[in-house]
PDB file of C-alpha atoms and ligand atoms in Angstrom:
ATOM      1  CA  MET N 229      -0.207  -2.202 -17.395  1.00  0.00           C
ATOM      2  CA  ASP N 230       1.194  -1.361 -20.769  1.00  0.00           C
ATOM      3  CA  PHE N 231      -1.032  -3.329 -23.060  1.00  0.00           C
ATOM      4  CA  ILE N 232      -4.104  -1.262 -23.215  1.00  0.00           C
ATOM      5  CA  SER N 233      -3.574   1.129 -26.165  1.00  0.00           C
ATOM      6  CA  GLY N 234      -5.749   4.080 -27.488  1.00  0.00           C
ATOM      7  CA  ASN N 235      -6.942   6.870 -25.329  1.00  0.00           C
ATOM      8  CA  ILE N 236      -9.423   5.118 -23.050  1.00  0.00           C
ATOM      9  CA  GLY N 237      -8.980   5.233 -19.247  1.00  0.00           C
ATOM     10  CA  TRP N 238      -8.632   2.247 -17.005  1.00  0.00           C
ATOM     11  CA  ILE N 239      -8.027   1.314 -13.428  1.00  0.00           C
ATOM     12  CA  GLU N 240      -5.102  -0.922 -12.128  1.00  0.00           C
ATOM     13  CA  VAL N 241      -4.980  -2.030  -8.574  1.00  0.00           C
ATOM     14  CA  ILE N 242      -1.863  -3.279  -6.823  1.00  0.00           C
ATOM     15  CA  CYS N 243      -2.861  -4.969  -3.617  1.00  0.00           C
ATOM     16  CA  GLY N 244      -1.578  -7.344  -0.863  1.00  0.00           C
ATOM     17  CA  PRO N 245      -0.230  -7.091   2.655  1.00  0.00           C
ATOM     18  CA  MET N 246       2.422  -4.631   4.200  1.00  0.00           C
ATOM     19  CA  PHE N 247       6.042  -5.296   3.087  1.00  0.00           C
ATOM     20  CA  SER N 248       4.701  -7.024  -0.245  1.00  0.00           C
ATOM     21  CA  GLY N 249       6.263  -4.422  -2.586  1.00  0.00           C
ATOM     22  CA  LYS N 250       3.100  -2.468  -3.469  1.00  0.00           C
ATOM     23  CA  SER N 251       4.731   0.860  -3.193  1.00  0.00           C
ATOM     24  CA  GLU N 252       7.727  -0.365  -5.189  1.00  0.00           C
ATOM     25  CA  GLU N 253       5.565  -1.606  -7.964  1.00  0.00           C
ATOM     26  CA  LEU N 254       3.494   1.543  -8.048  1.00  0.00           C
ATOM     27  CA  ILE N 255       6.625   3.626  -8.272  1.00  0.00           C
ATOM     28  CA  ARG N 256       8.008   1.402 -11.095  1.00  0.00           C
ATOM     29  CA  ARG N 257       4.967   1.810 -13.085  1.00  0.00           C
ATOM     30  CA  LEU N 258       4.842   5.541 -12.501  1.00  0.00           C
ATOM     31  CA  ARG N 259       8.564   5.892 -13.505  1.00  0.00           C
ATOM     32  CA  ARG N 260       7.813   4.073 -16.738  1.00  0.00           C
ATOM     33  CA  ALA N 261       4.831   6.421 -17.423  1.00  0.00           C
ATOM     34  CA  MET N 262       7.218   9.393 -17.041  1.00  0.00           C
ATOM     35  CA  ILE N 263       9.789   7.836 -19.256  1.00  0.00           C
ATOM     36  CA  ALA N 264       7.265   7.609 -21.770  1.00  0.00           C
ATOM     37  CA  ARG N 265       6.550  11.336 -21.196  1.00  0.00           C
ATOM     38  CA  LYS N 266       3.174  10.852 -19.925  1.00  0.00           C
ATOM     39  CA  ARG N 267       1.803  13.659 -17.526  1.00  0.00           C
ATOM     40  CA  VAL N 268       1.862  11.951 -13.983  1.00  0.00           C
ATOM     41  CA  GLN N 269       0.271  13.030 -10.756  1.00  0.00           C
ATOM     42  CA  VAL N 270       0.960  11.068  -7.437  1.00  0.00           C
ATOM     43  CA  PHE N 271      -1.063  11.234  -4.291  1.00  0.00           C
ATOM     44  CA  LYS N 272      -0.874   9.949  -0.920  1.00  0.00           C
ATOM     45  CA  PRO N 273      -3.135  10.268   2.119  1.00  0.00           C
ATOM     46  CA  SER N 274      -2.147  12.845   4.809  1.00  0.00           C
ATOM     47  CA  LEU N 275      -2.612  10.170   7.284  1.00  0.00           C
ATOM     48  CA  ASP N 276       0.550   8.477   6.274  1.00  0.00           C
ATOM     49  CA  THR N 277       3.535  10.556   6.864  1.00  0.00           C
ATOM     50  CA  ARG N 278       5.589   7.914   8.510  1.00  0.00           C
ATOM     51  CA  PHE N 279       8.744   8.165   6.386  1.00  0.00           C
ATOM     52  CA  SER N 280       8.214  11.386   4.451  1.00  0.00           C
ATOM     53  CA  GLU N 281       5.934  14.418   4.212  1.00  0.00           C
ATOM     54  CA  ASP N 282       5.749  14.539   0.547  1.00  0.00           C
ATOM     55  CA  GLU N 283       6.979  11.369  -0.945  1.00  0.00           C
ATOM     56  CA  ILE N 284       5.864   7.748  -1.482  1.00  0.00           C
ATOM     57  CA  VAL N 285       8.615   5.821   0.392  1.00  0.00           C
ATOM     58  CA  SER N 286       8.826   2.029   0.091  1.00  0.00           C
ATOM     59  CA  HIS N 287      10.266  -0.070   2.934  1.00  0.00           C
ATOM     60  CA  ALA N 288      13.434  -0.524   0.905  1.00  0.00           C
ATOM     61  CA  ASP N 289      13.499   3.403   0.697  1.00  0.00           C
ATOM     62  CA  VAL N 290      12.521   3.742  -3.013  1.00  0.00           C
ATOM     63  CA  ARG N 291      11.031   7.205  -3.299  1.00  0.00           C
ATOM     64  CA  MET N 292       8.919   9.298  -5.352  1.00  0.00           C
ATOM     65  CA  LYS N 293       7.423  12.792  -4.977  1.00  0.00           C
ATOM     66  CA  SER N 294       3.779  12.886  -4.284  1.00  0.00           C
ATOM     67  CA  GLU N 295       1.051  15.334  -3.427  1.00  0.00           C
ATOM     68  CA  VAL N 296      -0.631  14.820   0.210  1.00  0.00           C
ATOM     69  CA  VAL N 297      -4.413  14.721   0.279  1.00  0.00           C
ATOM     70  CA  LEU N 298      -6.865  14.501   3.132  1.00  0.00           C
ATOM     71  CA  ASP N 299      -9.148  12.179   1.266  1.00  0.00           C
ATOM     72  CA  ALA N 300     -10.155  10.995  -2.189  1.00  0.00           C
ATOM     73  CA  ALA N 301     -12.386  14.075  -2.917  1.00  0.00           C
ATOM     74  CA  GLU N 302      -9.176  16.238  -2.744  1.00  0.00           C
ATOM     75  CA  ILE N 303      -7.653  14.128  -5.484  1.00  0.00           C
ATOM     76  CA  LEU N 304     -10.332  15.551  -7.816  1.00  0.00           C
ATOM     77  CA  SER N 305      -9.986  19.112  -6.735  1.00  0.00           C
ATOM     78  CA  ARG N 306      -6.221  18.936  -7.238  1.00  0.00           C
ATOM     79  CA  MET N 307      -6.370  17.219 -10.569  1.00  0.00           C
ATOM     80  CA  ASP N 308      -4.781  18.916 -13.425  1.00  0.00           C
ATOM     81  CA  TRP N 309      -7.073  17.675 -16.290  1.00  0.00           C
ATOM     82  CA  ARG N 310      -4.147  17.382 -18.663  1.00  0.00           C
ATOM     83  CA  THR N 311      -2.844  14.488 -16.450  1.00  0.00           C
ATOM     84  CA  GLU N 312      -2.813  11.191 -18.123  1.00  0.00           C
ATOM     85  CA  VAL N 313      -1.530   8.886 -15.384  1.00  0.00           C
ATOM     86  CA  VAL N 314      -2.787   9.086 -11.721  1.00  0.00           C
ATOM     87  CA  GLY N 315      -1.014   7.134  -8.984  1.00  0.00           C
ATOM     88  CA  VAL N 316      -2.498   6.634  -5.568  1.00  0.00           C
ATOM     89  CA  ASP N 317      -0.711   4.966  -2.772  1.00  0.00           C
ATOM     90  CA  GLU N 318      -2.060   3.746   0.533  1.00  0.00           C
ATOM     91  CA  ALA N 319      -5.616   3.631  -0.853  1.00  0.00           C
ATOM     92  CA  ASN N 320      -6.875   1.959   2.343  1.00  0.00           C
ATOM     93  CA  PHE N 321      -6.438   5.200   4.132  1.00  0.00           C
ATOM     94  CA  MET N 322      -8.337   7.215   1.339  1.00  0.00           C
ATOM     95  CA  GLY N 323     -11.803   6.162   2.495  1.00  0.00           C
ATOM     96  CA  PRO N 324     -14.747   4.869   0.427  1.00  0.00           C
ATOM     97  CA  GLY N 325     -14.708   8.114  -1.602  1.00  0.00           C
ATOM     98  CA  LEU N 326     -11.955   6.670  -3.805  1.00  0.00           C
ATOM     99  CA  ILE N 327     -14.210   4.171  -5.473  1.00  0.00           C
ATOM    100  CA  GLU N 328     -16.175   6.836  -7.198  1.00  0.00           C
ATOM    101  CA  VAL N 329     -13.029   9.120  -7.752  1.00  0.00           C
ATOM    102  CA  ALA N 330     -11.112   6.436  -9.448  1.00  0.00           C
ATOM    103  CA  GLY N 331     -14.212   5.600 -11.681  1.00  0.00           C
ATOM    104  CA  ARG N 332     -14.620   9.049 -12.729  1.00  0.00           C
ATOM    105  CA  LEU N 333     -10.923   9.487 -13.543  1.00  0.00           C
ATOM    106  CA  ALA N 334     -10.820   6.339 -15.478  1.00  0.00           C
ATOM    107  CA  ASP N 335     -14.011   7.375 -17.346  1.00  0.00           C
ATOM    108  CA  SER N 336     -12.534  10.742 -18.218  1.00  0.00           C
ATOM    109  CA  GLY N 337      -9.654   8.806 -20.113  1.00  0.00           C
ATOM    110  CA  LYS N 338      -6.847   8.506 -17.363  1.00  0.00           C
ATOM    111  CA  GLN N 339      -4.873   5.557 -16.402  1.00  0.00           C
ATOM    112  CA  VAL N 340      -5.405   5.303 -12.674  1.00  0.00           C
ATOM    113  CA  ILE N 341      -2.955   3.070 -10.667  1.00  0.00           C
ATOM    114  CA  VAL N 342      -4.132   2.269  -7.095  1.00  0.00           C
ATOM    115  CA  ALA N 343      -1.986   0.524  -4.515  1.00  0.00           C
ATOM    116  CA  GLY N 344      -3.241  -0.435  -1.045  1.00  0.00           C
ATOM    117  CA  LEU N 345      -3.899  -3.200   1.519  1.00  0.00           C
ATOM    118  CA  ASP N 346      -6.675  -5.545   0.475  1.00  0.00           C
ATOM    119  CA  THR N 347      -7.175  -6.793   4.036  1.00  0.00           C
ATOM    120  CA  ASP N 348      -7.040  -5.240   7.461  1.00  0.00           C
ATOM    121  CA  TYR N 349      -5.522  -6.423  10.860  1.00  0.00           C
ATOM    122  CA  MET N 350      -8.245  -8.771  11.296  1.00  0.00           C
ATOM    123  CA  GLY N 351      -7.962 -10.381   7.778  1.00  0.00           C
ATOM    124  CA  ARG N 352     -11.111  -8.742   6.698  1.00  0.00           C
ATOM    125  CA  PRO N 353     -11.522  -6.943   3.263  1.00  0.00           C
ATOM    126  CA  PHE N 354     -10.454  -3.452   3.669  1.00  0.00           C
ATOM    127  CA  THR N 355     -12.580  -0.854   1.786  1.00  0.00           C
ATOM    128  CA  PRO N 356     -12.028   0.651  -0.622  1.00  0.00           C
ATOM    129  CA  VAL N 357      -9.561  -1.875  -2.042  1.00  0.00           C
ATOM    130  CA  PRO N 358     -12.131  -4.835  -2.566  1.00  0.00           C
ATOM    131  CA  GLU N 359     -14.531  -2.633  -4.598  1.00  0.00           C
ATOM    132  CA  LEU N 360     -11.829  -1.210  -6.606  1.00  0.00           C
ATOM    133  CA  LEU N 361     -10.736  -4.662  -7.564  1.00  0.00           C
ATOM    134  CA  ALA N 362     -14.152  -5.476  -8.791  1.00  0.00           C
ATOM    135  CA  LEU N 363     -14.094  -2.183 -10.908  1.00  0.00           C
ATOM    136  CA  ALA N 364     -10.410  -2.503 -12.308  1.00  0.00           C
ATOM    137  CA  GLU N 365      -9.325  -3.601 -15.784  1.00  0.00           C
ATOM    138  CA  SER N 366      -6.128  -4.977 -14.074  1.00  0.00           C
ATOM    139  CA  ILE N 367      -5.255  -6.574 -10.777  1.00  0.00           C
ATOM    140  CA  THR N 368      -1.810  -7.395  -9.257  1.00  0.00           C
ATOM    141  CA  LYS N 369      -1.697  -9.226  -5.998  1.00  0.00           C
ATOM    142  CA  THR N 370       1.649  -8.979  -4.188  1.00  0.00           C
ATOM    143  CA  LEU N 371       2.862 -11.272  -1.422  1.00  0.00           C
ATOM    144  CA  ALA N 372       5.466 -10.636   1.216  1.00  0.00           C
ATOM    145  CA  ILE N 373       7.589 -13.191   2.987  1.00  0.00           C
ATOM    146  CA  CYS N 374       6.148 -14.587   6.282  1.00  0.00           C
ATOM    147  CA  VAL N 375       8.540 -13.495   8.997  1.00  0.00           C
ATOM    148  CA  ARG N 376       7.840 -16.552  10.979  1.00  0.00           C
ATOM    149  CA  CYS N 377       8.186 -19.330   8.505  1.00  0.00           C
ATOM    150  CA  GLY N 378       9.438 -17.905   5.190  1.00  0.00           C
ATOM    151  CA  ASN N 379       6.346 -18.868   3.293  1.00  0.00           C
ATOM    152  CA  PRO N 380       4.442 -16.384   0.867  1.00  0.00           C
ATOM    153  CA  ALA N 381       2.576 -14.011   3.184  1.00  0.00           C
ATOM    154  CA  LYS N 382      -0.899 -12.600   2.349  1.00  0.00           C
ATOM    155  CA  HIS N 383      -1.442 -11.053   5.848  1.00  0.00           C
ATOM    156  CA  THR N 384      -0.640  -8.017   7.832  1.00  0.00           C
ATOM    157  CA  GLN N 385      -0.255  -8.992  11.538  1.00  0.00           C
ATOM    158  CA  ARG N 386      -0.618  -6.188  14.108  1.00  0.00           C
ATOM    159  CA  LEU N 387       1.822  -6.498  16.951  1.00  0.00           C
ATOM    160  CA  VAL N 388       0.506  -3.583  19.058  1.00  0.00           C
ATOM    161  CA  ASN N 389      -2.666  -3.654  21.225  1.00  0.00           C
ATOM    162  CA  SER N 390      -5.493  -1.704  19.628  1.00  0.00           C
ATOM    163  CA  ASP N 391      -9.063  -2.379  18.286  1.00  0.00           C
ATOM    164  CA  ASP N 392      -8.833   0.624  15.933  1.00  0.00           C
ATOM    165  CA  LEU N 393      -9.009  -0.342  12.182  1.00  0.00           C
ATOM    166  CA  ILE N 394      -6.393   2.304  11.445  1.00  0.00           C
ATOM    167  CA  VAL N 395      -3.184   2.374  13.484  1.00  0.00           C
ATOM    168  CA  VAL N 396      -0.568   4.124  11.279  1.00  0.00           C
ATOM    169  CA  GLY N 397       2.919   2.331  11.636  1.00  0.00           C
ATOM    170  CA  ALA N 398       5.485   0.158  10.062  1.00  0.00           C
ATOM    171  CA  ALA N 399       8.225  -2.257  11.237  1.00  0.00           C
ATOM    172  CA  GLY N 400       7.833  -2.966  14.787  1.00  0.00           C
ATOM    173  CA  MET N 401       3.937  -2.479  14.770  1.00  0.00           C
ATOM    174  CA  TYR N 402       3.164  -4.839  11.903  1.00  0.00           C
ATOM    175  CA  GLU N 403       4.765  -7.880  10.333  1.00  0.00           C
ATOM    176  CA  ALA N 404       3.980 -10.010   7.244  1.00  0.00           C
ATOM    177  CA  ARG N 405       2.519 -13.411   7.973  1.00  0.00           C
ATOM    178  CA  CYS N 406       1.366 -16.186   5.836  1.00  0.00           C
ATOM    179  CA  ARG N 407      -2.190 -17.757   6.344  1.00  0.00           C
ATOM    180  CA  ARG N 408      -0.886 -20.510   8.827  1.00  0.00           C
ATOM    181  CA  CYS N 409       1.025 -18.030  11.009  1.00  0.00           C
ATOM    182  CA  PHE N 410      -1.499 -15.135  11.027  1.00  0.00           C
ATOM    183  CA  GLU N 411      -3.370 -14.455  14.132  1.00  0.00           C
ATOM    184  CA  PRO N 412      -6.208 -12.106  13.481  1.00  0.00           C
ATOM    185  CA  GLY N 413      -6.223  -9.153  15.724  1.00  0.00           C
ATOM    186  CA  VAL N 414      -3.121  -8.853  18.293  1.00  0.00           C
ATOM    187  CA  PRO N 415      -1.210 -11.919  18.948  1.00  0.00           C
ATOM    188  CA  LYS N 416      -1.059 -13.516  22.324  1.00  0.00           C
ATOM    189  CA  GLN N 417       1.378 -12.082  24.870  1.00  0.00           C
ATOM    190  CA  GLU N 418       3.842 -14.953  24.549  1.00  0.00           C
ATOM    191  CA  VAL N 419       3.947 -14.322  20.876  1.00  0.00           C
ATOM    192  CA  LEU N 420       4.722 -10.819  21.277  1.00  0.00           C
ATOM    193  CA  GLU N 421       7.372 -11.817  23.648  1.00  0.00           C
ATOM    194  CA  PHE N 422       8.906 -14.122  21.078  1.00  0.00           C
ATOM    195  CA  VAL N 423       8.813 -11.113  18.582  1.00  0.00           C
ATOM    196  CA  ARG N 424      10.554  -8.888  21.219  1.00  0.00           C
ATOM    197  CA  LEU N 425      13.377 -11.479  21.797  1.00  0.00           C
ATOM    198  CA  ARG N 426      13.724 -12.068  18.053  1.00  0.00           C
ATOM    199  CA  ARG N 427      14.207  -8.242  17.494  1.00  0.00           C
ATOM    200  CA  ALA N 428      16.701  -8.066  20.300  1.00  0.00           C
ATOM    201  CA  ALA N 429      18.847 -10.969  18.830  1.00  0.00           C
ATOM    202  CA  GLU N 430      18.674  -9.403  15.370  1.00  0.00           C
ATOM    203  CA  ALA N 431      19.836  -6.042  16.885  1.00  0.00           C
ATOM    204  CA  VAL N 432      22.749  -7.910  18.534  1.00  0.00           C
ATOM    205  CA  SER N 433      23.653  -9.773  15.370  1.00  0.00           C
ATOM    206  CA  GLY N 434      23.614  -6.549  13.465  1.00  0.00           C
ATOM    207  CA  LEU N 435      26.035  -5.025  15.946  1.00  0.00           C
ATOM    208  CA  GLU N 436      28.431  -7.937  15.650  1.00  0.00           C
ATOM    209  CA  LYS N 437      28.650  -7.533  11.697  1.00  0.00           C
TER     210      LYS N 437
HETATM  211  P1  ADP Q 160       4.281  -2.393   0.662  1.00  0.00           P
HETATM  212  O1  ADP Q 160       3.965  -0.992  -0.099  1.00  0.00           O
HETATM  213  O2  ADP Q 160       3.508  -3.547   0.047  1.00  0.00           O
HETATM  214  O3  ADP Q 160       4.201  -2.207   2.259  1.00  0.00           O
HETATM  215  P2  ADP Q 160       7.168  -1.675   0.090  1.00  0.00           P
HETATM  216  O4  ADP Q 160       7.239  -1.631  -1.515  1.00  0.00           O
HETATM  217  O5  ADP Q 160       6.999  -0.525   0.731  1.00  0.00           O
HETATM  218  O6  ADP Q 160       5.875  -2.769   0.396  1.00  0.00           O
HETATM  219  O7  ADP Q 160       8.362  -2.556   0.518  1.00  0.00           O
HETATM  220  C1  ADP Q 160       8.731  -3.711  -0.053  1.00  0.00           C
HETATM  221  C2  ADP Q 160      10.089  -4.047   0.471  1.00  0.00           C
HETATM  222  O8  ADP Q 160      10.125  -4.455   1.797  1.00  0.00           O
HETATM  223  C3  ADP Q 160      10.897  -5.262  -0.146  1.00  0.00           C
HETATM  224  O9  ADP Q 160      11.402  -4.885  -1.528  1.00  0.00           O
HETATM  225  C4  ADP Q 160      11.835  -5.650   1.026  1.00  0.00           C
HETATM  226  O10 ADP Q 160      13.081  -5.143   0.730  1.00  0.00           O
HETATM  227  C5  ADP Q 160      11.300  -5.082   2.173  1.00  0.00           C
HETATM  228  N1  ADP Q 160      10.837  -6.239   3.190  1.00  0.00           N
HETATM  229  C6  ADP Q 160      10.812  -6.056   4.590  1.00  0.00           C
HETATM  230  N2  ADP Q 160      10.216  -7.116   5.132  1.00  0.00           N
HETATM  231  C7  ADP Q 160       9.690  -7.976   4.215  1.00  0.00           C
HETATM  232  C8  ADP Q 160       8.947  -9.222   4.158  1.00  0.00           C
HETATM  233  N3  ADP Q 160       8.511  -9.633   5.293  1.00  0.00           N
HETATM  234  N4  ADP Q 160       8.578  -9.623   3.062  1.00  0.00           N
HETATM  235  C9  ADP Q 160       9.108  -8.980   1.876  1.00  0.00           C
HETATM  236  N5  ADP Q 160       9.618  -7.883   1.791  1.00  0.00           N
HETATM  237  C10 ADP Q 160       9.999  -7.306   2.810  1.00  0.00           C
HETATM  238 ZN1   ZN Q 161       4.229 -18.337   8.040  1.00  0.00          ZN
END
């Protein structure tokens, strides 16, 4: 968000399902801040080291160096108080502490840009993103493409069997689904078989190219 001027802080939230471009949008905004010669710090939770230990990585392999923290409190302890822009990826893994931390940083004059899932594998609001939406000056909701029907997708469909709220994973464990195709929780066995067959077909057509 470029339109707030003056030296007040604020909170921007980028939210939506997996594969909707949250990380890409976060990186785009942080790059623009760097071009504007702002002092930037970027954080991601240590829970998420799927693609890289010390970078934010999008599903299309756009990357940016980041600091890895255990939880939101560690963001405060690692904060260089000269920092003007703070980026946080995978807010959904940071825990409820991020609500207070983001507020404190914004109150102290920093531009805080947070990206994360707004709903979980059951389609329920996923703390702390919903609370951050209420506190934010700016909200961007990104949508993915439903892999079953091609419509805009607002849900993250889990494809592995688990009742745990957090199961870290990417392609193969989750996919984007629209409201109509989404099945809260884990889809039925025949659907999982359909996904398996479709992947096998995609792999074969990839080999033929
Ligand atoms: P998020 O952070 O929301 O998970 P990313 O920024 O990591 O999203 O990745 C977005 C990229 O994922 C897109 O630019 C596109 O290349 C790729 N992608 C893969 N599957 C999908 C999908 N079902 N819908 C939209 N983009 C997808
Ligand atoms: Zn659909």
